[in-house]
């Protein structure tokens, strides 16, 4: 028999009826003799509701108190699932992140896991219980409640699977696997049977919402077998593999297209073109725990240059506030922000061995009169920043340009 760690997202536990359905599924696995550790998100929409409550009192809520507030969402679902399992004669015990002792650093709202004490979980598994753990949360050295950032329940699931050396970590969500792109944007998107960790990492980092990027990093680092499945229909899902499969005759050039609407662009114009100026600009931004994504610096002219970079849209106001002071200290001409941009990325390990991928991408966008504002590349990825209003058109044209559309007669029930 196997040890499975299963994570169920917010839509999977969004109502009492869905929690009951999860209990049926988990009890079925337990009846087959499998050891089960279940990680739950809050009910769909609950975290947003709690954040809105906080913002109704503080425009920018205190990070420590915000973590205390939003961590309550998962406590509701873990208790309800345990009750549903017990009703089915399946012994279960719930744990918050602090009770499991998921130890994190003290970066509130964006904490990172440092260690996990699996002793209580192993004792319960040995006693035949299902262990139900609150996702998304932990505690720091001082006992303060911390949260792992949006989508953090995925990371909790993978981290527990690594600590327990589980046979497989199964991420149950509202889609039946990883698709070539979001099927809500491209109707003819295809479900992938397999994808490499490397590709999934790029997809997640570029905006794919199926898995949180840190969960993919964790799974790759600790070699945790990872599968994405649907809570609402049966099927094989998508297996995320460590290596490119030897039995694949020819790797597709592009495996998927990811996009991110949560980008904002920041430009400092007229900055002195001197060594160290970029560090003086980006250093305070990084010190404020703001992640910088795409960076472009123009060629200097008249001893000045422009530096443009992107941040999360939610961090734009804070970033501009930091840079107003920086701009004054370095004698920059102006600071400006733009939150009407989006990022689109093509990803595929096959890009390593194929020339002309960039030109195909740029030609496809040019044919739709879509202007490219910024470009960044890696060995298996090309990302561009464009106007947000053209995002869905860009995704559809690139999906077709790289032959990712399914056949017209092919039909799928996406649940």
Coordinates of N, CA and C in Angstrom, one line a residue, residues 44-276:
X44 N -13.5 28.3 -1.3 CA -13.3 29.2 -2.4 C -13.9 30.6 -2.1
X45 N -13.1 31.6 -2.2 CA -13.5 33.0 -2.0 C -13.3 33.5 -0.5
X46 N -13.0 32.5 0.4 CA -12.9 32.9 1.8 C -11.7 33.8 2.1
X47 N -10.5 33.4 1.5 CA -9.3 34.2 1.8 C -9.5 35.7 1.2
X48 N -10.1 35.8 0.1 CA -10.4 37.1 -0.4 C -11.4 37.9 0.5
X49 N -12.4 37.2 1.0 CA -13.3 37.8 1.9 C -12.6 38.3 3.2
X50 N -11.7 37.5 3.7 CA -11.0 37.9 4.9 C -10.0 39.1 4.7
X51 N -9.4 39.1 3.5 CA -8.5 40.2 3.1 C -9.3 41.5 3.0
X52 N -10.5 41.4 2.4 CA -11.4 42.6 2.2 C -11.8 43.1 3.6
X53 N -12.0 42.2 4.6 CA -12.4 42.7 5.9 C -11.2 43.5 6.5
X54 N -10.0 42.9 6.3 CA -8.8 43.6 6.8 C -8.6 45.0 6.2
X55 N -8.8 45.1 4.9 CA -8.7 46.3 4.2 C -9.8 47.3 4.4
X56 N -10.9 46.9 5.0 CA -11.9 47.8 5.4 C -11.5 48.6 6.6
X57 N -10.5 48.0 7.3 CA -10.0 48.7 8.5 C -8.7 49.4 8.3
X58 N -7.8 48.7 7.6 CA -6.5 49.3 7.3 C -6.3 49.1 5.8
X59 N -6.0 50.2 5.1 CA -5.8 50.2 3.6 C -4.7 49.2 3.3
X60 N -3.6 49.3 4.0 CA -2.5 48.3 3.9 C -2.4 47.6 5.3
X61 N -3.1 46.4 5.4 CA -3.1 45.7 6.7 C -1.8 45.4 7.2
X62 N -1.7 45.4 8.6 CA -0.4 45.0 9.2 C -0.2 43.5 8.9
X63 N 1.0 43.2 8.3 CA 1.3 41.8 7.8 C 1.1 40.7 8.9
X64 N 1.6 41.0 10.1 CA 1.4 39.9 11.1 C 0.0 39.7 11.4
X65 N -0.8 40.7 11.6 CA -2.2 40.5 11.9 C -3.0 40.0 10.7
X66 N -2.6 40.3 9.5 CA -3.2 39.8 8.3 C -3.1 38.3 8.3
X67 N -1.8 37.8 8.6 CA -1.6 36.3 8.6 C -2.5 35.7 9.7
X68 N -2.6 36.3 10.9 CA -3.5 35.7 11.9 C -4.9 35.6 11.4
X69 N -5.4 36.6 10.6 CA -6.7 36.6 10.1 C -6.9 35.5 9.0
X70 N -6.1 35.6 8.0 CA -6.4 34.7 6.8 C -6.1 33.3 7.1
X71 N -5.3 33.0 8.1 CA -5.0 31.6 8.5 C -6.3 30.9 9.0
X72 N -7.3 31.6 9.4 CA -8.5 31.0 10.0 C -9.3 30.3 8.9
X73 N -9.1 30.6 7.6 CA -9.9 30.0 6.6 C -9.7 28.5 6.5
X74 N -8.5 28.1 6.6 CA -8.1 26.7 6.5 C -8.6 25.9 7.7
X75 N -8.6 26.6 8.8 CA -9.1 25.9 10.1 C -10.5 25.4 9.9
X76 N -11.3 26.1 9.2 CA -12.7 25.7 9.0 C -12.8 24.4 8.1
X77 N -12.0 24.4 7.0 CA -12.1 23.2 6.1 C -11.5 22.0 6.7
X78 N -10.4 22.1 7.5 CA -9.8 20.9 8.0 C -10.7 20.3 9.1
X79 N -11.4 21.1 9.9 CA -12.3 20.6 10.9 C -13.5 19.9 10.3
X80 N -14.1 20.6 9.2 CA -15.3 20.0 8.6 C -14.9 18.7 7.9
X81 N -13.8 18.6 7.2 CA -13.4 17.3 6.6 C -13.3 16.2 7.6
X82 N -12.6 16.5 8.7 CA -12.4 15.5 9.7 C -13.8 15.0 10.2
X83 N -14.7 15.9 10.4 CA -16.1 15.5 10.8 C -16.7 14.6 9.8
X84 N -16.6 15.0 8.5 CA -17.2 14.2 7.4 C -16.5 12.8 7.4
X85 N -15.2 12.7 7.6 CA -14.6 11.4 7.6 C -15.0 10.5 8.8
X86 N -15.1 11.1 9.9 CA -15.5 10.4 11.1 C -16.9 9.9 10.9
X87 N -17.8 10.7 10.3 CA -19.2 10.2 10.0 C -19.2 9.0 9.1
X88 N -18.1 8.8 8.3 CA -18.0 7.6 7.5 C -17.2 6.5 8.1
X89 N -17.0 6.6 9.4 CA -16.2 5.6 10.2 C -14.8 5.6 9.9
X90 N -14.3 6.7 9.4 CA -12.8 6.8 9.0 C -12.2 7.8 10.0
X91 N -11.3 7.3 10.9 CA -10.7 8.1 11.9 C -9.8 9.1 11.3
X92 N -9.9 10.3 11.8 CA -9.1 11.4 11.2 C -8.8 12.5 12.3
X93 N -7.7 13.2 12.1 CA -7.3 14.2 13.0 C -6.8 15.4 12.2
X94 N -7.2 16.6 12.6 CA -6.8 17.9 11.9 C -5.7 18.5 12.7
X95 N -4.8 19.2 11.9 CA -3.7 20.0 12.4 C -3.6 21.3 11.7
X96 N -3.4 22.4 12.4 CA -3.0 23.7 11.8 C -1.5 23.6 11.5
X97 N -1.0 24.6 10.7 CA 0.4 24.6 10.4 C 1.3 24.6 11.6
X98 N 0.8 25.4 12.6 CA 1.6 25.5 13.9 C 1.6 24.2 14.7
X99 N 0.5 23.4 14.6 CA 0.4 22.2 15.4 C 1.3 21.1 14.7
X100 N 1.4 21.1 13.4 CA 2.3 20.2 12.7 C 3.7 20.6 13.0
X101 N 3.9 21.9 13.3 CA 5.2 22.6 13.4 C 5.8 22.6 12.0
X102 N 5.1 23.3 11.1 CA 5.7 23.7 9.9 C 6.4 25.0 10.2
X103 N 7.7 24.9 10.4 CA 8.5 26.1 10.8 C 8.9 26.9 9.5
X104 N 8.6 28.2 9.6 CA 9.0 29.1 8.5 C 9.9 30.3 9.0
X105 N 10.3 31.1 8.0 CA 10.9 32.3 8.4 C 9.9 33.3 8.8
X106 N 10.2 34.5 9.1 CA 9.2 35.5 9.7 C 8.8 36.5 8.6
X107 N 8.9 36.2 7.4 CA 8.4 37.1 6.3 C 6.9 36.9 6.1
X108 N 6.2 37.7 6.9 CA 4.7 37.6 7.0 C 4.1 37.8 5.6
X109 N 3.1 37.0 5.2 CA 2.4 36.9 4.0 C 3.2 36.3 2.8
X110 N 4.5 36.1 3.0 CA 5.3 35.5 2.0 C 6.4 34.5 2.6
X111 N 6.0 33.9 3.7 CA 7.0 33.1 4.4 C 7.5 31.9 3.6
X112 N 8.6 31.4 4.0 CA 9.2 30.2 3.4 C 9.4 29.1 4.4
X113 N 9.1 27.9 4.0 CA 9.3 26.8 4.9 C 10.7 26.4 5.2
X114 N 11.1 26.3 6.5 CA 12.4 25.9 6.9 C 12.6 24.4 7.3
X115 N 11.6 23.9 8.0 CA 11.6 22.5 8.5 C 10.2 22.1 8.8
X116 N 10.0 20.8 8.9 CA 8.7 20.2 9.3 C 8.9 19.1 10.3
X117 N 8.2 19.1 11.4 CA 8.2 18.0 12.4 C 7.1 17.0 12.0
X118 N 7.5 15.9 11.5 CA 6.5 14.9 11.0 C 6.1 13.9 12.1
X119 N 6.6 14.0 13.3 CA 6.4 13.0 14.4 C 4.9 12.7 14.6
X120 N 4.1 13.8 14.9 CA 2.7 13.6 15.2 C 2.0 13.0 14.0
X121 N 2.3 13.4 12.8 CA 1.7 12.8 11.6 C 2.0 11.3 11.5
X122 N 3.2 11.0 11.7 CA 3.6 9.5 11.6 C 2.9 8.7 12.6
X123 N 2.8 9.3 13.8 CA 2.1 8.5 14.9 C 0.6 8.3 14.5
X124 N 0.0 9.3 14.0 CA -1.4 9.2 13.6 C -1.5 8.2 12.4
X125 N -0.6 8.2 11.4 CA -0.7 7.3 10.3 C -0.5 5.9 10.8
X126 N 0.4 5.7 11.8 CA 0.6 4.3 12.3 C -0.6 3.8 13.1
X127 N -1.4 4.8 13.6 CA -2.6 4.4 14.3 C -3.8 4.2 13.4
X128 N -3.6 4.4 12.1 CA -4.6 4.2 11.1 C -5.5 5.4 10.8
X129 N -5.1 6.6 11.3 CA -5.8 7.8 11.1 C -5.5 8.5 9.8
X130 N -6.4 9.2 9.2 CA -6.2 10.1 8.1 C -5.7 11.4 8.8
X131 N -4.6 12.0 8.3 CA -4.1 13.2 8.8 C -4.6 14.4 7.9
X132 N -5.2 15.4 8.5 CA -5.7 16.5 7.7 C -5.0 17.8 8.2
X133 N -4.3 18.4 7.2 CA -3.4 19.6 7.6 C -3.9 20.8 6.9
X134 N -3.9 21.9 7.6 CA -4.2 23.2 7.0 C -3.1 23.7 6.1
X135 N -3.4 23.9 4.8 CA -2.4 24.4 3.9 C -2.1 25.9 4.1
X136 N -1.1 26.4 3.4 CA -0.9 27.8 3.3 C -0.3 28.5 4.5
X137 N 0.0 27.7 5.6 CA 0.4 28.4 6.9 C 1.4 27.6 7.6
X138 N 2.1 28.3 8.5 CA 3.1 27.7 9.4 C 3.3 28.7 10.6
X139 N 4.4 28.5 11.3 CA 4.8 29.4 12.4 C 6.2 29.7 12.3
X140 N 6.6 30.9 12.8 CA 8.1 31.2 12.9 C 8.7 30.8 14.2
X141 N 9.9 31.1 14.4 CA 10.6 30.7 15.6 C 10.0 31.2 16.9
X142 N 9.3 32.4 16.8 CA 8.6 33.0 17.9 C 7.2 32.5 18.1
X143 N 6.7 31.6 17.3 CA 5.4 31.1 17.5 C 4.3 31.9 16.8
X144 N 4.8 33.0 16.0 CA 3.8 33.8 15.2 C 3.3 33.0 14.0
X145 N 2.0 33.1 13.8 CA 1.4 32.5 12.6 C 1.9 33.2 11.4
X146 N 2.3 32.4 10.4 CA 2.8 32.9 9.1 C 2.0 32.3 8.0
X147 N 2.0 32.9 6.8 CA 1.3 32.3 5.6 C 2.3 32.4 4.5
X148 N 2.1 31.5 3.5 CA 3.1 31.2 2.5 C 2.9 31.9 1.2
X149 N 1.9 32.8 1.2 CA 1.6 33.5 -0.1 C 0.4 32.8 -0.8
X150 N -0.2 33.5 -1.7 CA -1.3 32.9 -2.5 C -0.9 31.6 -3.2
X151 N -1.8 30.6 -3.1 CA -1.4 29.3 -3.7 C -0.5 28.5 -2.8
X152 N -0.3 28.9 -1.5 CA 0.7 28.3 -0.7 C 0.3 26.9 -0.2
X153 N -1.0 26.5 -0.4 CA -1.3 25.2 0.0 C -0.7 24.1 -0.9
X154 N -0.4 24.5 -2.1 CA 0.4 23.6 -3.0 C 1.7 23.3 -2.4
X155 N 2.4 24.4 -1.9 CA 3.7 24.2 -1.3 C 3.6 23.4 -0.1
X156 N 2.6 23.6 0.8 CA 2.4 22.8 2.0 C 2.3 21.3 1.6
X157 N 1.5 21.0 0.6 CA 1.3 19.6 0.2 C 2.6 18.9 -0.3
X158 N 3.4 19.6 -1.1 CA 4.7 19.1 -1.6 C 5.7 19.0 -0.5
X159 N 5.7 20.0 0.4 CA 6.7 19.9 1.5 C 6.4 18.7 2.4
X160 N 5.1 18.5 2.7 CA 4.7 17.4 3.6 C 5.1 16.0 2.9
X161 N 4.8 16.0 1.6 CA 5.2 14.8 0.8 C 6.7 14.5 0.9
X162 N 7.5 15.6 0.8 CA 8.9 15.4 0.9 C 9.4 15.0 2.3
X163 N 8.8 15.6 3.3 CA 9.2 15.2 4.7 C 8.8 13.8 5.0
X164 N 7.6 13.3 4.5 CA 7.1 12.0 4.8 C 7.6 11.0 3.8
X165 N 8.3 11.4 2.8 CA 8.7 10.5 1.7 C 7.5 9.8 1.1
X166 N 6.5 10.5 0.7 CA 5.3 10.0 0.2 C 5.5 9.4 -1.2
X167 N 4.7 8.4 -1.6 CA 4.8 7.8 -2.9 C 4.4 8.7 -4.0
X168 N 3.5 9.6 -3.7 CA 3.0 10.6 -4.7 C 2.3 11.8 -4.0
X169 N 2.6 13.0 -4.5 CA 1.8 14.1 -4.1 C 0.8 14.4 -5.2
X170 N -0.5 14.4 -4.8 CA -1.5 14.6 -5.8 C -2.2 15.9 -5.5
X171 N -2.2 16.8 -6.5 CA -2.8 18.1 -6.4 C -4.2 18.1 -7.0
X172 N -5.2 18.1 -6.2 CA -6.6 18.1 -6.8 C -7.1 19.5 -6.9
X173 N -7.6 19.9 -8.1 CA -8.0 21.2 -8.3 C -9.3 21.2 -9.2
X174 N -9.6 22.4 -9.8 CA -10.8 22.5 -10.6 C -10.5 22.2 -12.1
X175 N -9.3 21.9 -12.4 CA -9.0 21.5 -13.8 C -8.4 20.1 -13.7
X176 N -8.5 19.3 -14.9 CA -8.1 17.9 -14.9 C -6.7 17.7 -15.3
X177 N -5.8 18.7 -15.2 CA -4.4 18.6 -15.5 C -3.9 19.9 -15.9
X178 N -2.6 19.8 -16.5 CA -2.0 21.0 -17.0 C -2.3 21.1 -18.5
X179 N -2.7 22.3 -18.9 CA -3.1 22.5 -20.3 C -2.0 23.3 -21.0
X180 N -2.1 23.2 -22.4 CA -1.1 24.0 -23.2 C -1.3 25.5 -22.9
X181 N -2.5 25.9 -22.5 CA -2.7 27.3 -22.0 C -4.1 27.2 -21.3
X182 N -4.5 28.3 -20.8 CA -5.8 28.4 -20.0 C -7.0 28.1 -21.0
X183 N -7.7 27.0 -20.8 CA -8.8 26.7 -21.7 C -9.9 27.7 -21.7
X184 N -10.0 28.6 -20.7 CA -11.0 29.6 -20.7 C -10.6 30.7 -21.7
X185 N -9.4 30.8 -22.1 CA -8.9 31.8 -23.1 C -8.8 31.2 -24.4
X186 N -8.3 29.9 -24.5 CA -8.2 29.2 -25.8 C -9.0 27.9 -25.7
X187 N -10.2 27.9 -26.4 CA -11.1 26.7 -26.3 C -10.4 25.5 -26.7
X188 N -9.5 25.5 -27.6 CA -8.8 24.3 -28.2 C -7.5 24.0 -27.5
X189 N -7.3 24.5 -26.3 CA -6.2 24.1 -25.5 C -6.2 22.6 -25.2
X190 N -5.1 22.0 -25.1 CA -5.0 20.5 -24.9 C -4.4 20.2 -23.5
X191 N -4.9 19.1 -22.9 CA -4.4 18.7 -21.6 C -3.1 17.9 -22.0
X192 N -2.0 18.1 -21.2 CA -0.8 17.4 -21.4 C -0.7 16.2 -20.5
X193 N -0.4 15.1 -21.0 CA -0.2 13.8 -20.2 C 1.0 14.0 -19.3
X194 N 2.1 14.6 -19.8 CA 3.3 14.7 -19.0 C 3.9 16.1 -19.3
X195 N 4.6 16.6 -18.4 CA 5.4 17.8 -18.6 C 6.6 17.7 -17.6
X196 N 7.7 18.2 -18.0 CA 8.9 18.2 -17.2 C 8.8 19.2 -16.0
X197 N 9.5 18.9 -14.9 CA 9.6 19.9 -13.8 C 10.1 21.2 -14.4
X198 N 11.1 21.1 -15.3 CA 11.7 22.4 -15.8 C 10.7 23.2 -16.5
X199 N 9.9 22.6 -17.3 CA 8.8 23.3 -18.1 C 7.8 23.8 -17.1
X200 N 7.3 23.0 -16.1 CA 6.3 23.4 -15.2 C 6.8 24.5 -14.3
X201 N 8.1 24.5 -14.0 CA 8.6 25.6 -13.2 C 8.6 27.0 -14.0
X202 N 8.9 26.9 -15.3 CA 8.8 28.1 -16.1 C 7.3 28.5 -16.3
X203 N 6.4 27.5 -16.5 CA 5.0 27.9 -16.7 C 4.5 28.5 -15.4
X204 N 4.8 28.0 -14.2 CA 4.3 28.6 -13.0 C 4.9 29.9 -12.7
X205 N 6.2 30.1 -13.0 CA 6.9 31.4 -12.8 C 6.4 32.5 -13.7
X206 N 5.9 32.1 -14.9 CA 5.4 33.0 -15.9 C 3.9 33.3 -15.8
X207 N 3.2 32.7 -14.8 CA 1.8 33.1 -14.6 C 0.8 32.0 -14.7
X208 N 1.2 30.7 -15.0 CA 0.2 29.6 -15.0 C -0.3 29.4 -13.6
X209 N -1.6 29.4 -13.4 CA -2.2 29.3 -12.1 C -2.4 27.9 -11.6
X210 N -2.0 26.9 -12.3 CA -2.3 25.5 -11.9 C -1.6 25.2 -10.7
X211 N -0.3 25.5 -10.6 CA 0.5 25.2 -9.4 C 1.3 26.4 -9.0
X212 N 1.5 26.6 -7.7 CA 2.4 27.7 -7.2 C 3.8 27.3 -7.5
X213 N 4.6 28.3 -7.9 CA 6.0 28.1 -8.4 C 6.8 27.4 -7.3
X214 N 6.6 27.8 -6.0 CA 7.5 27.3 -5.0 C 7.2 25.8 -4.8
X215 N 5.9 25.4 -5.0 CA 5.6 23.9 -4.9 C 6.3 23.1 -5.9
X216 N 6.5 23.7 -7.1 CA 7.2 23.0 -8.2 C 8.7 22.9 -7.9
X217 N 9.2 24.0 -7.4 CA 10.6 24.1 -6.9 C 10.9 23.0 -5.9
X218 N 10.0 22.9 -4.9 CA 10.1 21.9 -3.8 C 10.1 20.5 -4.4
X219 N 9.1 20.3 -5.3 CA 9.0 18.9 -5.8 C 10.2 18.5 -6.6
X220 N 10.7 19.4 -7.4 CA 11.9 19.1 -8.2 C 13.1 18.9 -7.3
X221 N 13.3 19.7 -6.3 CA 14.5 19.6 -5.4 C 14.5 18.3 -4.7
X222 N 13.3 17.9 -4.2 CA 13.3 16.7 -3.3 C 12.7 15.5 -4.1
X223 N 12.6 15.6 -5.4 CA 12.2 14.5 -6.3 C 10.9 13.9 -5.8
X224 N 9.9 14.8 -5.6 CA 8.6 14.3 -5.2 C 7.8 14.1 -6.4
X225 N 7.3 12.8 -6.6 CA 6.4 12.6 -7.8 C 5.1 13.4 -7.6
X226 N 4.8 14.2 -8.6 CA 3.7 15.2 -8.5 C 2.7 15.0 -9.7
X227 N 1.4 15.0 -9.3 CA 0.4 14.8 -10.3 C -0.7 15.8 -10.1
X228 N -1.2 16.4 -11.2 CA -2.3 17.4 -11.1 C -3.6 16.6 -11.6
X229 N -4.6 16.7 -10.7 CA -5.9 15.9 -11.0 C -7.1 16.8 -10.8
X230 N -8.2 16.4 -11.3 CA -9.5 17.1 -11.0 C -10.2 16.5 -9.9
X231 N -10.8 17.4 -9.0 CA -11.7 16.9 -7.9 C -13.0 16.5 -8.4
X232 N -13.4 16.8 -9.7 CA -14.8 16.7 -10.1 C -15.0 15.6 -11.2
X233 N -13.9 15.0 -11.7 CA -14.0 14.0 -12.7 C -12.8 13.1 -12.6
X234 N -13.0 11.8 -13.0 CA -12.0 10.9 -13.0 C -11.1 11.1 -14.2
X235 N -9.8 10.7 -14.1 CA -8.9 10.8 -15.2 C -7.4 10.7 -14.7
X236 N -6.5 10.6 -15.6 CA -5.1 10.4 -15.2 C -4.4 11.7 -14.8
X237 N -5.0 12.9 -15.2 CA -4.4 14.1 -14.9 C -3.1 14.3 -15.7
X238 N -2.2 15.1 -15.1 CA -0.9 15.4 -15.8 C 0.2 15.0 -14.8
X239 N 1.1 14.2 -15.2 CA 2.3 13.8 -14.4 C 3.4 14.8 -14.7
X240 N 4.0 15.3 -13.6 CA 5.2 16.2 -13.8 C 6.4 15.4 -13.5
X241 N 7.2 15.2 -14.5 CA 8.4 14.3 -14.5 C 9.7 15.0 -14.3
X242 N 10.7 14.3 -13.8 CA 12.0 14.9 -13.6 C 12.8 15.0 -14.9
X243 N 12.6 14.1 -15.8 CA 13.4 14.2 -17.0 C 12.5 14.1 -18.2
X244 N 13.1 14.6 -19.3 CA 12.5 14.5 -20.6 C 12.4 13.0 -20.9
X245 N 11.2 12.5 -21.4 CA 11.0 11.1 -21.6 C 11.8 10.6 -22.8
X246 N 12.5 9.5 -22.6 CA 13.2 8.9 -23.7 C 12.3 8.4 -24.8
X247 N 11.1 8.0 -24.4 CA 10.2 7.4 -25.4 C 9.5 8.4 -26.3
X248 N 9.8 9.7 -26.1 CA 9.2 10.7 -26.9 C 10.0 10.9 -28.1
X249 N 9.5 10.6 -29.3 CA 10.2 10.6 -30.5 C 10.8 12.0 -30.8
X250 N 9.9 13.0 -30.7 CA 10.4 14.3 -30.9 C 9.7 15.3 -30.0
X251 N 10.4 16.0 -29.2 CA 9.8 16.9 -28.2 C 9.2 18.1 -28.9
X252 N 8.0 18.5 -28.6 CA 7.4 19.6 -29.2 C 8.2 20.9 -28.9
X253 N 8.3 21.8 -29.9 CA 9.1 23.0 -29.7 C 8.6 23.8 -28.5
X254 N 7.3 24.0 -28.5 CA 6.7 24.7 -27.4 C 5.6 23.8 -26.7
X255 N 5.7 23.7 -25.4 CA 4.8 22.8 -24.7 C 3.6 23.6 -24.2
X256 N 3.8 24.9 -23.9 CA 2.6 25.6 -23.4 C 2.9 27.1 -23.4
X257 N 1.8 27.8 -23.2 CA 1.8 29.3 -23.2 C 1.3 29.8 -21.8
X258 N 2.1 30.5 -21.1 CA 1.6 31.0 -19.8 C 1.4 32.5 -19.9
X259 N 0.6 33.1 -19.1 CA 0.4 34.6 -19.1 C 0.1 35.1 -17.7
X260 N 0.4 36.3 -17.5 CA 0.2 36.9 -16.2 C -0.4 38.3 -16.4
X261 N -1.6 38.5 -15.8 CA -2.2 39.8 -15.9 C -1.8 40.7 -14.7
X262 N -1.1 40.1 -13.7 CA -0.7 40.9 -12.5 C 0.6 41.6 -12.6
X263 N 1.0 42.0 -13.8 CA 2.2 42.7 -14.0 C 2.0 44.2 -14.0
X264 N 3.0 45.0 -13.5 CA 3.0 46.4 -13.6 C 4.5 46.8 -14.0
X265 N 4.6 47.9 -14.8 CA 5.8 48.3 -15.3 C 6.3 49.6 -14.6
X266 N 7.5 49.7 -14.3 CA 8.1 50.9 -13.6 C 9.3 51.3 -14.4
X267 N 9.3 52.6 -14.7 CA 10.4 53.2 -15.4 C 11.0 54.4 -14.7
X268 N 12.3 54.4 -14.6 CA 13.1 55.5 -14.1 C 13.8 56.1 -15.3
X269 N 13.4 57.4 -15.6 CA 14.0 58.0 -16.8 C 15.0 59.0 -16.4
X270 N 16.0 59.1 -17.3 CA 17.1 60.2 -17.1 C 17.9 59.9 -15.9
X271 N 18.3 58.7 -15.6 CA 19.2 58.4 -14.5 C 20.7 58.5 -15.0
X272 N 21.6 58.8 -14.1 CA 23.0 58.9 -14.5 C 23.5 57.6 -14.9
X273 N 24.2 57.6 -16.1 CA 24.7 56.3 -16.6 C 26.1 56.1 -16.0
X274 N 26.1 55.6 -14.8 CA 27.3 55.4 -14.0 C 27.3 54.0 -13.4
X275 N 28.4 53.4 -13.1 CA 28.4 52.1 -12.5 C 27.7 52.1 -11.1
X276 N 27.0 51.1 -10.8 CA 26.3 50.9 -9.5 C 25.0 51.5 -9.4

